[in-house]
Amino acid sequence: DTGVSQNPRHKITKRGQNVTFRCDPISEHNRLYWYRQTLGQGPEFLTYFQNEAQLEKSRLLSDRFSAERPKGSFSTLEIQRTEQGDSAMYLCASSLGQGHEKLFFGSGTQLSVL
Amino acid sequence: GEDVEQSLFLSVREGDSSVINCTYTDSSSTYLYWYKQEPGAGLQLLTYIFSNMDMKQDQRLTVLLNKKDKHLSLRIADTQTGDSAIYFCAEKYQNFVFGPGTRLSVLP
């Protein structure tokens, strides 16, 4: 299967702990996006990469959030000092980023902060 | 700023047609999309339409775009129980903006 892969599927953590999520995009896709989705809402944009360059970050992305895509392939999203409000589904998507852009999503990482 | 709105719930009987509606604000949108999300899963691209088109048909799916009113709809013909899911409308100009999703329930 060459779809977008996210790990872990579920993460339960205590408030104040750090967590890191990983996303492996479709191999030939040069754009990679991170979204956050809470219950009853659509995905909200967090940040995106064109190859290894982080081109845009949402105002939703506080200082506690950092994302990397060191070699332009997989990406990690780290949340430091987690808060209960960080509980959400974190979705990764990738695309070719050309012409009519189509996003392909992973299954997401469900984060619960206790 | 950009905004996308959808009604939150729709209930239909199996075999009937479903029509899910969406309105958006950004007249510069180049493409509009419909995604489907099943429980515990990510979003799956169903179909998309370029902003200079007014209709696109793909098997049981028909997308209608009224650019003047900034209104997009998705019609699912012969709705099946497997179509039960949340459907998201999205627009793209510089970034993708998603609506809140419409939960479609298909009754036997």
mmCIF file of C-alpha atoms in Angstrom:
data_model
loop_
_atom_site.group_PDB
_atom_site.id
_atom_site.type_symbol
_atom_site.label_atom_id
_atom_site.label_comp_id
_atom_site.label_asym_id
_atom_site.label_seq_id
_atom_site.Cartn_x
_atom_site.Cartn_y
_atom_site.Cartn_z
ATOM 1 C CA ASP A 1 0.000 0.000 0.000
ATOM 2 C CA THR A 2 1.506 3.329 -1.006
ATOM 3 C CA GLY A 3 -0.991 5.615 0.731
ATOM 4 C CA VAL A 4 -0.236 8.182 3.443
ATOM 5 C CA SER A 5 0.777 6.465 6.665
ATOM 6 C CA GLN A 6 0.547 7.967 10.157
ATOM 7 C CA ASN A 7 1.881 6.651 13.441
ATOM 8 C CA PRO A 8 0.740 6.095 16.071
ATOM 9 C CA ARG A 9 -3.000 5.716 15.437
ATOM 10 C CA HIS A 10 -3.791 6.624 19.022
ATOM 11 C CA LYS A 11 -1.835 8.431 21.715
ATOM 12 C CA ILE A 12 -2.910 8.960 25.304
ATOM 13 C CA THR A 13 -0.720 11.254 27.376
ATOM 14 C CA LYS A 14 -0.791 13.228 30.574
ATOM 15 C CA ARG A 15 -0.962 16.999 30.549
ATOM 16 C CA GLY A 16 2.497 18.504 30.395
ATOM 17 C CA GLN A 17 4.125 15.641 28.522
ATOM 18 C CA ASN A 18 5.630 15.943 25.041
ATOM 19 C CA VAL A 19 4.332 13.886 22.130
ATOM 20 C CA THR A 20 5.600 13.302 18.601
ATOM 21 C CA PHE A 21 3.663 12.025 15.610
ATOM 22 C CA ARG A 22 5.044 10.748 12.322
ATOM 23 C CA CYS A 23 3.692 10.962 8.798
ATOM 24 C CA ASP A 24 4.978 9.105 5.739
ATOM 25 C CA PRO A 25 3.503 10.667 2.602
ATOM 26 C CA ILE A 26 2.952 9.052 -0.794
ATOM 27 C CA SER A 27 6.489 8.669 -2.105
ATOM 28 C CA GLU A 28 6.408 10.961 -5.139
ATOM 29 C CA HIS A 29 4.439 13.719 -3.384
ATOM 30 C CA ASN A 30 6.459 16.840 -2.661
ATOM 31 C CA ARG A 31 3.864 18.643 -0.543
ATOM 32 C CA LEU A 32 2.961 17.543 2.955
ATOM 33 C CA TYR A 33 0.280 19.091 5.148
ATOM 34 C CA TRP A 34 -0.690 18.812 8.795
ATOM 35 C CA TYR A 35 -4.279 19.423 9.882
ATOM 36 C CA ARG A 36 -6.103 19.216 13.197
ATOM 37 C CA GLN A 37 -9.679 17.989 13.456
ATOM 38 C CA THR A 38 -11.920 18.159 16.506
ATOM 39 C CA LEU A 39 -15.279 16.462 16.919
ATOM 40 C CA GLY A 40 -17.940 17.902 14.652
ATOM 41 C CA GLN A 41 -15.502 20.093 12.727
ATOM 42 C CA GLY A 42 -13.677 19.939 9.457
ATOM 43 C CA PRO A 43 -9.891 19.767 9.282
ATOM 44 C CA GLU A 44 -8.107 22.981 10.275
ATOM 45 C CA PHE A 45 -4.849 23.805 8.559
ATOM 46 C CA LEU A 46 -1.733 23.794 10.745
ATOM 47 C CA THR A 47 1.264 23.874 8.440
ATOM 48 C CA TYR A 48 2.646 22.603 5.153
ATOM 49 C CA PHE A 49 5.953 21.697 3.517
ATOM 50 C CA GLN A 50 7.145 21.886 -0.039
ATOM 51 C CA ASN A 51 9.870 19.243 -0.005
ATOM 52 C CA GLU A 52 11.878 20.038 3.151
ATOM 53 C CA ALA A 53 10.881 23.707 3.351
ATOM 54 C CA GLN A 54 8.115 24.688 5.761
ATOM 55 C CA LEU A 55 6.278 27.303 3.715
ATOM 56 C CA GLU A 56 3.352 28.283 5.883
ATOM 57 C CA LYS A 57 2.208 27.997 9.479
ATOM 58 C CA SER A 58 -1.257 28.745 10.795
ATOM 59 C CA ARG A 59 -1.853 31.090 13.711
ATOM 60 C CA LEU A 60 -3.321 27.967 15.370
ATOM 61 C CA LEU A 61 0.211 26.597 15.620
ATOM 62 C CA SER A 62 1.415 27.862 18.988
ATOM 63 C CA ASP A 63 5.044 27.919 20.110
ATOM 64 C CA ARG A 64 4.530 24.484 21.652
ATOM 65 C CA PHE A 65 4.043 22.953 18.210
ATOM 66 C CA SER A 66 6.897 22.218 15.858
ATOM 67 C CA ALA A 67 6.980 20.306 12.608
ATOM 68 C CA GLU A 68 9.896 19.059 10.557
ATOM 69 C CA ARG A 69 10.452 17.339 7.259
ATOM 70 C CA PRO A 70 14.222 16.955 7.308
ATOM 71 C CA LYS A 71 14.821 15.129 4.030
ATOM 72 C CA GLY A 72 11.685 16.060 2.206
ATOM 73 C CA SER A 73 10.165 12.634 2.827
ATOM 74 C CA PHE A 74 8.550 11.800 6.184
ATOM 75 C CA SER A 75 7.490 14.496 8.620
ATOM 76 C CA THR A 76 7.142 14.742 12.387
ATOM 77 C CA LEU A 77 4.831 16.936 14.431
ATOM 78 C CA GLU A 78 5.852 17.510 18.031
ATOM 79 C CA ILE A 79 3.680 19.052 20.735
ATOM 80 C CA GLN A 80 5.511 20.122 23.876
ATOM 81 C CA ARG A 81 3.892 20.523 27.290
ATOM 82 C CA THR A 82 0.579 19.166 26.073
ATOM 83 C CA GLU A 83 -2.666 20.707 27.278
ATOM 84 C CA GLN A 84 -6.150 19.204 27.382
ATOM 85 C CA GLY A 85 -7.154 21.525 24.539
ATOM 86 C CA ASP A 86 -4.642 19.757 22.306
ATOM 87 C CA SER A 87 -6.859 16.651 22.299
ATOM 88 C CA ALA A 88 -7.870 16.156 18.673
ATOM 89 C CA MET A 89 -7.279 14.065 15.579
ATOM 90 C CA TYR A 90 -4.083 15.119 13.815
ATOM 91 C CA LEU A 91 -4.274 14.458 10.104
ATOM 92 C CA CYS A 92 -1.463 14.406 7.589
ATOM 93 C CA ALA A 93 -2.036 14.816 3.863
ATOM 94 C CA SER A 94 0.230 14.870 0.839
ATOM 95 C CA SER A 95 -0.051 16.022 -2.739
ATOM 96 C CA LEU A 96 1.925 16.491 -5.922
ATOM 97 C CA GLY A 97 1.353 20.222 -5.542
ATOM 98 C CA GLN A 98 0.914 20.780 -9.265
ATOM 99 C CA GLY A 99 -2.028 21.932 -11.331
ATOM 100 C CA HIS A 100 -5.287 20.911 -9.753
ATOM 101 C CA GLU A 101 -4.004 19.887 -6.373
ATOM 102 C CA LYS A 102 -5.532 16.810 -4.749
ATOM 103 C CA LEU A 103 -4.889 16.037 -1.106
ATOM 104 C CA PHE A 104 -4.526 12.437 0.001
ATOM 105 C CA PHE A 105 -5.048 11.952 3.725
ATOM 106 C CA GLY A 106 -3.695 9.477 6.211
ATOM 107 C CA SER A 107 -5.913 7.863 8.845
ATOM 108 C CA GLY A 108 -4.778 10.327 11.477
ATOM 109 C CA THR A 109 -3.397 10.174 15.000
ATOM 110 C CA GLN A 110 -6.006 10.558 17.734
ATOM 111 C CA LEU A 111 -4.461 12.404 20.676
ATOM 112 C CA SER A 112 -6.077 12.343 24.104
ATOM 113 C CA VAL A 113 -4.540 14.536 26.798
ATOM 114 C CA LEU A 114 -5.635 13.581 30.315
ATOM 115 C CA GLY B 1 -11.462 35.412 5.450
ATOM 116 C CA GLU B 2 -12.365 32.242 3.673
ATOM 117 C CA ASP B 3 -15.320 30.326 5.048
ATOM 118 C CA VAL B 4 -17.195 27.208 3.990
ATOM 119 C CA GLU B 5 -20.606 26.305 5.383
ATOM 120 C CA GLN B 6 -22.638 23.123 5.225
ATOM 121 C CA SER B 7 -25.757 21.797 6.887
ATOM 122 C CA LEU B 8 -24.688 19.369 9.589
ATOM 123 C CA PHE B 9 -27.080 16.458 9.114
ATOM 124 C CA LEU B 10 -28.938 14.694 6.315
ATOM 125 C CA SER B 11 -31.058 11.576 6.525
ATOM 126 C CA VAL B 12 -32.308 9.649 3.483
ATOM 127 C CA ARG B 13 -33.816 6.250 2.725
ATOM 128 C CA GLU B 14 -31.781 3.620 0.922
ATOM 129 C CA GLY B 15 -32.296 3.899 -2.826
ATOM 130 C CA ASP B 16 -33.235 7.588 -2.728
ATOM 131 C CA SER B 17 -30.999 10.409 -3.935
ATOM 132 C CA SER B 18 -29.024 12.485 -1.433
ATOM 133 C CA VAL B 19 -28.177 16.117 -2.022
ATOM 134 C CA ILE B 20 -25.539 17.718 0.183
ATOM 135 C CA ASN B 21 -25.144 21.478 -0.075
ATOM 136 C CA CYS B 22 -22.255 23.805 0.579
ATOM 137 C CA THR B 23 -21.663 27.552 0.364
ATOM 138 C CA TYR B 24 -18.291 29.252 0.264
ATOM 139 C CA THR B 25 -17.083 32.818 0.431
ATOM 140 C CA ASP B 26 -13.885 33.053 -1.613
ATOM 141 C CA SER B 27 -14.766 33.953 -5.188
ATOM 142 C CA SER B 28 -11.124 33.349 -6.151
ATOM 143 C CA SER B 29 -11.410 29.628 -5.415
ATOM 144 C CA THR B 30 -9.924 27.674 -8.284
ATOM 145 C CA TYR B 31 -11.079 24.184 -7.334
ATOM 146 C CA LEU B 32 -13.820 22.851 -5.112
ATOM 147 C CA TYR B 33 -13.756 19.381 -3.629
ATOM 148 C CA TRP B 34 -15.892 16.800 -1.911
ATOM 149 C CA TYR B 35 -14.306 14.459 0.607
ATOM 150 C CA LYS B 36 -15.827 11.535 2.517
ATOM 151 C CA GLN B 37 -14.831 10.505 6.036
ATOM 152 C CA GLU B 38 -15.849 7.227 7.630
ATOM 153 C CA PRO B 39 -15.567 6.671 11.403
ATOM 154 C CA GLY B 40 -11.983 6.571 12.651
ATOM 155 C CA ALA B 41 -10.548 7.217 9.206
ATOM 156 C CA GLY B 42 -8.957 10.057 7.299
ATOM 157 C CA LEU B 43 -10.641 11.928 4.479
ATOM 158 C CA GLN B 44 -11.065 10.271 1.104
ATOM 159 C CA LEU B 45 -11.280 12.414 -2.026
ATOM 160 C CA LEU B 46 -14.560 11.718 -3.831
ATOM 161 C CA THR B 47 -14.562 14.270 -6.616
ATOM 162 C CA TYR B 48 -13.615 17.831 -7.487
ATOM 163 C CA ILE B 49 -14.684 20.516 -9.918
ATOM 164 C CA PHE B 50 -12.787 23.356 -11.538
ATOM 165 C CA SER B 51 -14.337 26.740 -10.890
ATOM 166 C CA ASN B 52 -15.066 27.401 -14.584
ATOM 167 C CA MET B 53 -17.298 24.310 -14.808
ATOM 168 C CA ASP B 54 -20.880 24.143 -13.655
ATOM 169 C CA MET B 55 -21.398 20.395 -13.554
ATOM 170 C CA LYS B 56 -19.394 17.214 -13.259
ATOM 171 C CA GLN B 57 -20.719 13.664 -13.223
ATOM 172 C CA ASP B 58 -18.845 10.620 -12.004
ATOM 173 C CA GLN B 59 -20.888 7.405 -11.793
ATOM 174 C CA ARG B 60 -23.424 7.920 -8.957
ATOM 175 C CA LEU B 61 -22.005 11.336 -8.066
ATOM 176 C CA THR B 62 -23.059 14.644 -9.622
ATOM 177 C CA VAL B 63 -21.461 17.913 -8.608
ATOM 178 C CA LEU B 64 -23.208 21.173 -9.393
ATOM 179 C CA LEU B 65 -21.492 24.542 -9.050
ATOM 180 C CA ASN B 66 -23.262 27.890 -9.060
ATOM 181 C CA LYS B 67 -20.352 30.285 -9.049
ATOM 182 C CA LYS B 68 -22.538 33.380 -8.929
ATOM 183 C CA ASP B 69 -24.165 32.230 -5.674
ATOM 184 C CA LYS B 70 -20.993 30.462 -4.449
ATOM 185 C CA HIS B 71 -23.023 27.306 -3.979
ATOM 186 C CA LEU B 72 -21.773 23.765 -4.476
ATOM 187 C CA SER B 73 -23.818 20.588 -4.204
ATOM 188 C CA LEU B 74 -23.120 16.871 -4.274
ATOM 189 C CA ARG B 75 -25.854 14.534 -5.426
ATOM 190 C CA ILE B 76 -25.514 10.827 -4.692
ATOM 191 C CA ALA B 77 -27.887 8.716 -6.766
ATOM 192 C CA ASP B 78 -29.309 5.444 -5.425
ATOM 193 C CA THR B 79 -27.878 6.059 -1.950
ATOM 194 C CA GLN B 80 -26.660 2.907 -0.189
ATOM 195 C CA THR B 81 -26.008 2.156 3.482
ATOM 196 C CA GLY B 82 -22.290 2.182 2.655
ATOM 197 C CA ASP B 83 -22.633 5.866 1.770
ATOM 198 C CA SER B 84 -23.283 6.692 5.445
ATOM 199 C CA ALA B 85 -20.388 8.955 6.419
ATOM 200 C CA ILE B 86 -19.448 12.596 6.900
ATOM 201 C CA TYR B 87 -19.054 14.589 3.691
ATOM 202 C CA PHE B 88 -16.786 17.631 3.591
ATOM 203 C CA CYS B 89 -16.858 20.394 1.061
ATOM 204 C CA ALA B 90 -13.533 22.198 0.526
ATOM 205 C CA GLU B 91 -12.377 25.129 -1.512
ATOM 206 C CA LYS B 92 -8.893 25.959 -2.656
ATOM 207 C CA TYR B 93 -7.376 29.220 -3.713
ATOM 208 C CA GLN B 94 -4.126 29.584 -1.837
ATOM 209 C CA ASN B 95 -4.940 27.034 0.848
ATOM 210 C CA PHE B 96 -7.555 24.358 1.322
ATOM 211 C CA VAL B 97 -10.467 25.412 3.545
ATOM 212 C CA PHE B 98 -12.872 22.715 4.711
ATOM 213 C CA GLY B 99 -16.475 23.003 5.809
ATOM 214 C CA PRO B 100 -17.711 21.469 9.078
ATOM 215 C CA GLY B 101 -19.020 18.367 7.320
ATOM 216 C CA THR B 102 -22.493 16.936 6.698
ATOM 217 C CA ARG B 103 -23.293 13.671 8.445
ATOM 218 C CA LEU B 104 -25.283 11.508 6.022
ATOM 219 C CA SER B 105 -27.387 8.753 7.547
ATOM 220 C CA VAL B 106 -28.906 6.205 5.192
ATOM 221 C CA LEU B 107 -31.958 4.450 6.580
ATOM 222 C CA PRO B 108 -32.891 0.954 5.367
#
